[in-house]
Short mmCIF file of C-alpha atoms in Angstrom, two decimals:
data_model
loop_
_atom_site.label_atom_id
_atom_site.label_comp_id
_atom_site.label_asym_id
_atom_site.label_seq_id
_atom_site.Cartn_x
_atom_site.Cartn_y
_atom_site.Cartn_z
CA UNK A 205 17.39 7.39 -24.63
CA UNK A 206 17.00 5.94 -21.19
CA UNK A 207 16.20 2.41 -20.63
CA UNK A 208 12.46 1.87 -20.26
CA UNK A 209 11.14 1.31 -16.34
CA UNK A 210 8.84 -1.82 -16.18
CA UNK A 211 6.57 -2.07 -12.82
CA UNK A 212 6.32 -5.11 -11.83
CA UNK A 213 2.74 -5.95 -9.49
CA UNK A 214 2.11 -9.41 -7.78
CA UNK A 215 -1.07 -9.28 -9.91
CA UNK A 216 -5.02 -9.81 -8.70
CA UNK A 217 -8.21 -10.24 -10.48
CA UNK A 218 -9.90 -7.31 -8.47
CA UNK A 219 -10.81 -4.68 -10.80
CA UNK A 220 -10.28 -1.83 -8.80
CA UNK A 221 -6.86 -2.90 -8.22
CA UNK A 222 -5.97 -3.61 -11.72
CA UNK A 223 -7.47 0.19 -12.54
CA UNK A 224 -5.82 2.12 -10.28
CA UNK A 225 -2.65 -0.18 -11.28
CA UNK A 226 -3.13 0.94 -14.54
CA UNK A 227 -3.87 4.65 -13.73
CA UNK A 228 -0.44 4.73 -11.80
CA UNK A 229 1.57 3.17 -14.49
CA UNK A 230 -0.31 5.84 -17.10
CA UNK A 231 0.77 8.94 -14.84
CA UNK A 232 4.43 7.39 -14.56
CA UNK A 233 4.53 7.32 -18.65
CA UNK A 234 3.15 11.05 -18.29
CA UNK A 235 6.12 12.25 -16.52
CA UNK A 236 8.73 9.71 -17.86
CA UNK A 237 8.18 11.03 -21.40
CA UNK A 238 10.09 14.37 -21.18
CA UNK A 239 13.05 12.38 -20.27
CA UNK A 240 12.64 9.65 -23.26
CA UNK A 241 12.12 6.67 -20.61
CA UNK A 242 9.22 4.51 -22.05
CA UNK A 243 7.18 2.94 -19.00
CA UNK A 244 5.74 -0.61 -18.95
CA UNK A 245 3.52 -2.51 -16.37
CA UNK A 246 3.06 -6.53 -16.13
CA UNK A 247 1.64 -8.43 -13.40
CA UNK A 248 3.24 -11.95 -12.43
CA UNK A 249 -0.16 -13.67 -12.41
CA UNK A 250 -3.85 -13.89 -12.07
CA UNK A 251 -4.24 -10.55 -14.32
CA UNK A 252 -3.15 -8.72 -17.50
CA UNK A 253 -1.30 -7.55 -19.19
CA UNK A 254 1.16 -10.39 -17.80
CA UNK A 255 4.87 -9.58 -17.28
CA UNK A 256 5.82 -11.81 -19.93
CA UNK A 257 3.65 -9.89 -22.64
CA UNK A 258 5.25 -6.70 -21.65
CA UNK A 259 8.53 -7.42 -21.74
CA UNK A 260 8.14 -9.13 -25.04
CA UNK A 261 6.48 -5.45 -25.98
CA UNK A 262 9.44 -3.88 -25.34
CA UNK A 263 11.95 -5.78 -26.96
CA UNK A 264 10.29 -5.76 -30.07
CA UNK A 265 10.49 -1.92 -29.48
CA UNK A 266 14.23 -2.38 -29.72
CA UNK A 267 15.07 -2.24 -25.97
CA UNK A 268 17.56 -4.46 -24.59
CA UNK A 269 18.35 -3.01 -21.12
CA UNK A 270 15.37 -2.26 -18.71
CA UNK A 271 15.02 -1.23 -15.05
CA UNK A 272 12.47 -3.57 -13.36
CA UNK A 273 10.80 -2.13 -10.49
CA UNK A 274 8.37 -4.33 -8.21
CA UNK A 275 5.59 -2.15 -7.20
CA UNK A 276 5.75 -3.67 -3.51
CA UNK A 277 5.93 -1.91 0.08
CA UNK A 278 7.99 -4.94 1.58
CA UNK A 279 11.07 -6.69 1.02
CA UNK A 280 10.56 -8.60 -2.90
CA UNK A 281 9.93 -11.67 -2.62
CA UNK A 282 11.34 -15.03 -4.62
CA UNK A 283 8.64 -14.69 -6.75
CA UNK A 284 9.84 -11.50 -8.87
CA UNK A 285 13.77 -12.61 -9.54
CA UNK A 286 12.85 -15.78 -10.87
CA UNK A 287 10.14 -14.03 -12.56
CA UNK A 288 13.25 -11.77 -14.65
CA UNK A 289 15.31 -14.55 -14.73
CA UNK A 290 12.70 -16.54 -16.91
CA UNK A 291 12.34 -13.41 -18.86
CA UNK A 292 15.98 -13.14 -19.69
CA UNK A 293 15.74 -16.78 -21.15
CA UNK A 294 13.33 -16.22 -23.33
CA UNK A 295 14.90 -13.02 -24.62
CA UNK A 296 18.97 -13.88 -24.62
CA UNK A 297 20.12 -9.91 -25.41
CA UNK A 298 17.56 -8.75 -22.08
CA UNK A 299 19.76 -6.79 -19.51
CA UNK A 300 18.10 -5.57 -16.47
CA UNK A 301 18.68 -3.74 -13.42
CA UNK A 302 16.20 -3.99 -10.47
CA UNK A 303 14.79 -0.63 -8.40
CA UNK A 304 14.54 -1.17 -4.51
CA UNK A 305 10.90 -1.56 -3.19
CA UNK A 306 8.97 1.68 -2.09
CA UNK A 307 9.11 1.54 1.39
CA UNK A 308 9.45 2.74 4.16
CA UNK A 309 10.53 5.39 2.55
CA UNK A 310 9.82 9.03 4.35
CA UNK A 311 7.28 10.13 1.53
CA UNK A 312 5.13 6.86 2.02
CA UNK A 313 5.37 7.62 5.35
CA UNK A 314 3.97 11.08 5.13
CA UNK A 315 1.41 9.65 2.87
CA UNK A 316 -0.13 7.11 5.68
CA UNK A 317 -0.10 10.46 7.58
CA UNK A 318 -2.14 12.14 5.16
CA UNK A 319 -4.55 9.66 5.05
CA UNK A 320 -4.58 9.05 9.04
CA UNK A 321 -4.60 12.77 8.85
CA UNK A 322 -8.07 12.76 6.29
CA UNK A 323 -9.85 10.31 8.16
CA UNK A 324 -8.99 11.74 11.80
CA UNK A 325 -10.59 15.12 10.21
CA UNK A 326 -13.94 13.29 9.41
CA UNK A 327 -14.07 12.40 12.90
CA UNK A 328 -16.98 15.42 13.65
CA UNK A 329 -19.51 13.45 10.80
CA UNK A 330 -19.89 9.92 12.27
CA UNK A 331 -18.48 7.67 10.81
CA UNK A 332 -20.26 4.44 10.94
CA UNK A 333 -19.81 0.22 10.07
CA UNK A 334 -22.34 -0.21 7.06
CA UNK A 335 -23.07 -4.18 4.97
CA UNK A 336 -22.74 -2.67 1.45
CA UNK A 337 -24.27 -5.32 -0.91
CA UNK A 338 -23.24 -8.44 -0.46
CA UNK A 339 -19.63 -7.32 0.62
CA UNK A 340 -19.25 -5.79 3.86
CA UNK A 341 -17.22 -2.93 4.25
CA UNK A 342 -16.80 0.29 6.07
CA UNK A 343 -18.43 3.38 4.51
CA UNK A 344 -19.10 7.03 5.57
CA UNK A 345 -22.74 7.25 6.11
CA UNK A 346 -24.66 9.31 8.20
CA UNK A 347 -25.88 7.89 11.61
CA UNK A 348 -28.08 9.02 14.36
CA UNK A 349 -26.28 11.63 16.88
CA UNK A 350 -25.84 10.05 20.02
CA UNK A 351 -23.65 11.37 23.03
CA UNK A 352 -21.69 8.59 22.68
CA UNK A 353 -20.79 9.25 19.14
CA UNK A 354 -19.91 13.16 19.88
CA UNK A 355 -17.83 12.56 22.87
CA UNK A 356 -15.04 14.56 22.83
CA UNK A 357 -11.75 12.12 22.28
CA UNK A 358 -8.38 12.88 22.76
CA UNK A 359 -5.49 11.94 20.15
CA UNK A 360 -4.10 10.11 23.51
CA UNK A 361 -7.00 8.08 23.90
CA UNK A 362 -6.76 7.08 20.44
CA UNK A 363 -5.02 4.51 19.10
CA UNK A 364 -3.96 3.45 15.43
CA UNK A 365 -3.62 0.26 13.43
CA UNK A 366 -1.58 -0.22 10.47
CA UNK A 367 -2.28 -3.16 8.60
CA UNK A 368 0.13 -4.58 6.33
CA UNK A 369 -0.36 -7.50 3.87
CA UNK A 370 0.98 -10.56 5.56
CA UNK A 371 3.70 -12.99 4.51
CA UNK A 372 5.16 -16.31 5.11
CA UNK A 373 8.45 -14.25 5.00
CA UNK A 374 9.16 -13.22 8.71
CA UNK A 375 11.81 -10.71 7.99
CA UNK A 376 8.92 -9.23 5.80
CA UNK A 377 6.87 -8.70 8.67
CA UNK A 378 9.32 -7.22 10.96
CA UNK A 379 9.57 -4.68 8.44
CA UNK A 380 5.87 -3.61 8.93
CA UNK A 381 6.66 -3.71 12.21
CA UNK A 382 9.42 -1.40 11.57
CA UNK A 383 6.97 0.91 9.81
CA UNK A 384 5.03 0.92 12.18
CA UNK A 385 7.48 2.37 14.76
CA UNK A 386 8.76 5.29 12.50
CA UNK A 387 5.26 6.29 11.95
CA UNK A 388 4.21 6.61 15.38
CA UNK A 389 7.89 8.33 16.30
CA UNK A 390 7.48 10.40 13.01
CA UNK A 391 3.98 11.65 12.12
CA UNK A 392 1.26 9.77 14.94
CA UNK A 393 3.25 10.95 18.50
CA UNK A 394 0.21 12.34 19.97
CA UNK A 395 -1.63 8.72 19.27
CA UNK A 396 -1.39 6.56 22.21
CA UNK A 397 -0.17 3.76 20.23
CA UNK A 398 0.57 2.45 16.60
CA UNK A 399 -0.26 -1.78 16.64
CA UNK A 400 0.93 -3.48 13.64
CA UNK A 401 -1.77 -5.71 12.04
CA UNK A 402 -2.06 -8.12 9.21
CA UNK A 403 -4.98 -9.15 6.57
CA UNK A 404 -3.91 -12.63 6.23
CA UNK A 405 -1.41 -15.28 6.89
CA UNK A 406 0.66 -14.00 10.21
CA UNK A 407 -0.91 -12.69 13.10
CA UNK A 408 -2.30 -10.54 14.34
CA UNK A 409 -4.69 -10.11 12.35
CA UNK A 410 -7.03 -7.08 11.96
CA UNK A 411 -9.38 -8.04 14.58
CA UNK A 412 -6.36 -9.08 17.34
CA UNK A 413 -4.84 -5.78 16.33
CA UNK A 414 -8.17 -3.72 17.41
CA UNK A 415 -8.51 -5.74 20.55
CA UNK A 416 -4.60 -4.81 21.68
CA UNK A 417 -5.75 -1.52 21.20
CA UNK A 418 -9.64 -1.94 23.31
CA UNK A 419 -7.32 -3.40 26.72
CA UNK A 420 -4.32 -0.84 25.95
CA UNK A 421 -7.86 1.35 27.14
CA UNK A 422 -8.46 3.19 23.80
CA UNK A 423 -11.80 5.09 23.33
CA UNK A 424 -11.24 5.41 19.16
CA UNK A 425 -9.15 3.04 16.83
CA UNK A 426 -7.94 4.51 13.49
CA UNK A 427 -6.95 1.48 10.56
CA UNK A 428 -4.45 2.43 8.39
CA UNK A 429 -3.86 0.00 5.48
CA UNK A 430 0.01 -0.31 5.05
CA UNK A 431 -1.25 -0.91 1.31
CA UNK A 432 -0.96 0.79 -2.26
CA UNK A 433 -4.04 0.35 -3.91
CA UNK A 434 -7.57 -0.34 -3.32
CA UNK A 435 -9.15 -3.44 -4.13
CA UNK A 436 -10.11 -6.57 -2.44
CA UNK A 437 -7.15 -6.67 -0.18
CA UNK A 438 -8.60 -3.28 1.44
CA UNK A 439 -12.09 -4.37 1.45
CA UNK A 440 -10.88 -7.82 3.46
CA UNK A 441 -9.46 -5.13 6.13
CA UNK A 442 -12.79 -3.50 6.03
CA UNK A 443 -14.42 -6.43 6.74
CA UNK A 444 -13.02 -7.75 9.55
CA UNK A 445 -13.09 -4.27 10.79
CA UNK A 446 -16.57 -4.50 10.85
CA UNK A 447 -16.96 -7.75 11.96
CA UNK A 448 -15.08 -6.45 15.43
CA UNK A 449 -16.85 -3.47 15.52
CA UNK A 450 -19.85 -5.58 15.45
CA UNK A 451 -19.44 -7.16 18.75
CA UNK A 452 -17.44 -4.21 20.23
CA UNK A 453 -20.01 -1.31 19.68
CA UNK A 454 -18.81 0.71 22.16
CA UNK A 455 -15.14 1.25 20.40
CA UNK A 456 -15.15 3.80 17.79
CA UNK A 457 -13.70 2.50 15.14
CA UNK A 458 -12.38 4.07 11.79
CA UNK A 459 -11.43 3.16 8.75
CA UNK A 460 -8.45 5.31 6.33
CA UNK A 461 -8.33 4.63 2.72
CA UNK A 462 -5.01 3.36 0.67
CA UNK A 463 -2.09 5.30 -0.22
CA UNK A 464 -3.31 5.05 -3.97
CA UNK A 465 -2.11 6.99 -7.16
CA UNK A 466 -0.56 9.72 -6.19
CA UNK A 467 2.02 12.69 -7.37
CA UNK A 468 4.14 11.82 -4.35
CA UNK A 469 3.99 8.08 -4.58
CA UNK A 470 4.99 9.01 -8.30
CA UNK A 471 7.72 10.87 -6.96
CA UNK A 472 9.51 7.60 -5.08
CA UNK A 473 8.88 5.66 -8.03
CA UNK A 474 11.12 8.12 -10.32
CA UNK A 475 13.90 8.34 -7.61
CA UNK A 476 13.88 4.49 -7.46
CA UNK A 477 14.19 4.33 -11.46
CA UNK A 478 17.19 7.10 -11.12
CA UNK A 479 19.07 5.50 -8.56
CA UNK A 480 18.77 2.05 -10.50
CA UNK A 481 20.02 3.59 -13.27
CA UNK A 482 23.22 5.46 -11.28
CA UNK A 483 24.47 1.37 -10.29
CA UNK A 484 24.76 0.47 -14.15
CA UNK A 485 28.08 0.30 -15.00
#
């Protein structure tokens, strides 16, 4: 029997994150189980079930050696060692081997295309800023035709923005920077740009991002969350989407969704766990 693959997420008390968290780990456990690999998922805070209980879970279930995995798109932070390391005093016998995070691999790559790809194609329905409830976000509704709105755009006159998290970690954010790079040299070419933006902590943030794009003379502006689930983090993206679009109504401004749970995304997941377990001795 293989050793058991435990996902590791920062952890958030947004529901929609936890669920789609959960939905992943479930399809992982689907396609781990012909092999024999049991699959776990703990978050390091704010939600459940808690790293702590799950690795507790699975050495009562006899397993001693585990591949952990953080389910990150960036460089892992302190946070997640120290996390294991705790782990492994609480549990002497524990032996564990850690997967590298997701990206940038090629397949997440080709993923953000898909979804630049999806919400470039809705681009003929208009696609306009909407306060849902008390949380503003961006939703496809349907607005009034206007000439402005059916104006033919080129992909050269529009631009993209991929957000990433933020981080106090610089070489964290170079490495959405990076991203960004391959996937305008890769998948966006015919874009006239790909800015790099950030939902909190470093700038730019979404809203400088958008404006690099409005004096770089772009006519449309495509956001593309750097993220892997939705959840609050997306809907902050959203929000201060719309609050630019707000006082910039004549930039067209789109929103793409998350990279989300996914066959593919599945599929770096499983080589991560299988390289992992190729370094054990």
């Amino acid at each position: 029997m293989k050793p058991p693959l435990l996902l590791i997420g920062q952890g958030s008390q947004d529901d929609a994150y936890a669920a789609e968290f959960g939905r992943f780990v479930h399809r992982l456990r689907c396609r781990l189980d012909q092999t024999g690999a049991d699959v776990s998922g703990g978050y390091l805070e704010r939600a459940t079930p808690r790293l702590s209980d799950s690795v507790a879970s699975l050495v009562a279930r006899g397993h001693h050696r585990l591949v952990a995995l953080p389910l990150s798109l960036s460089r892992v932070s302190e946070e997640f060692p120290a996390a294991m390391a705790l782990e492994q005093q609480r549990h002497p016998t524990l032996m564990y081997d850690y997967g590298r995070p997701l990206g940038p691999d090629p397949r997440v790559l080709s993923l953000l295309a898909e979804r630049l790809n999806e919400a470039a194609a809705e681009l003929s329905r208009p696609r306009a800023l909407e306060l849902v409830g008390a949380r503003p976000r961006l939703r496809s509704v349907d607005a009034p035709p206007s000439d402005d709105f059916h104006a033919h755009v080129e992909p050269g006159e529009t631009a993209v923005v991929l957000v990433g998290e933020g981080s106090t970690d610089a070489t964290a954010n170079a490495e959405v920077h990076r991203v960004s790079r391959l996937f305008w040299e890769t998948y966006a070419y015919d874009y006239m740009t790909v800015e790099t933006a950030f939902v909190s902590v470093t700038p730019p943030g979404v809203p400088g991002g958008l404006e690099r794009c409005r004096r770089l003379g772009a006519k449309r502006v495509i956001v593309v969350p750097y993220l892997l689930f939705a959840g609050g983090m997306l809907e902050r993206v959203w929000a201060q989407a719309l609050a630019y679009g707000a006082g910039h109504p004549d930039l067209d401004i789109r929103c793409a969704e998350v990279i989300g749970d996914c066959e593919t995304l599945a599929d770096v997941v499983i080589d991560r766990y299988e390289e992992a377990l190729q370094l054990v001795p």
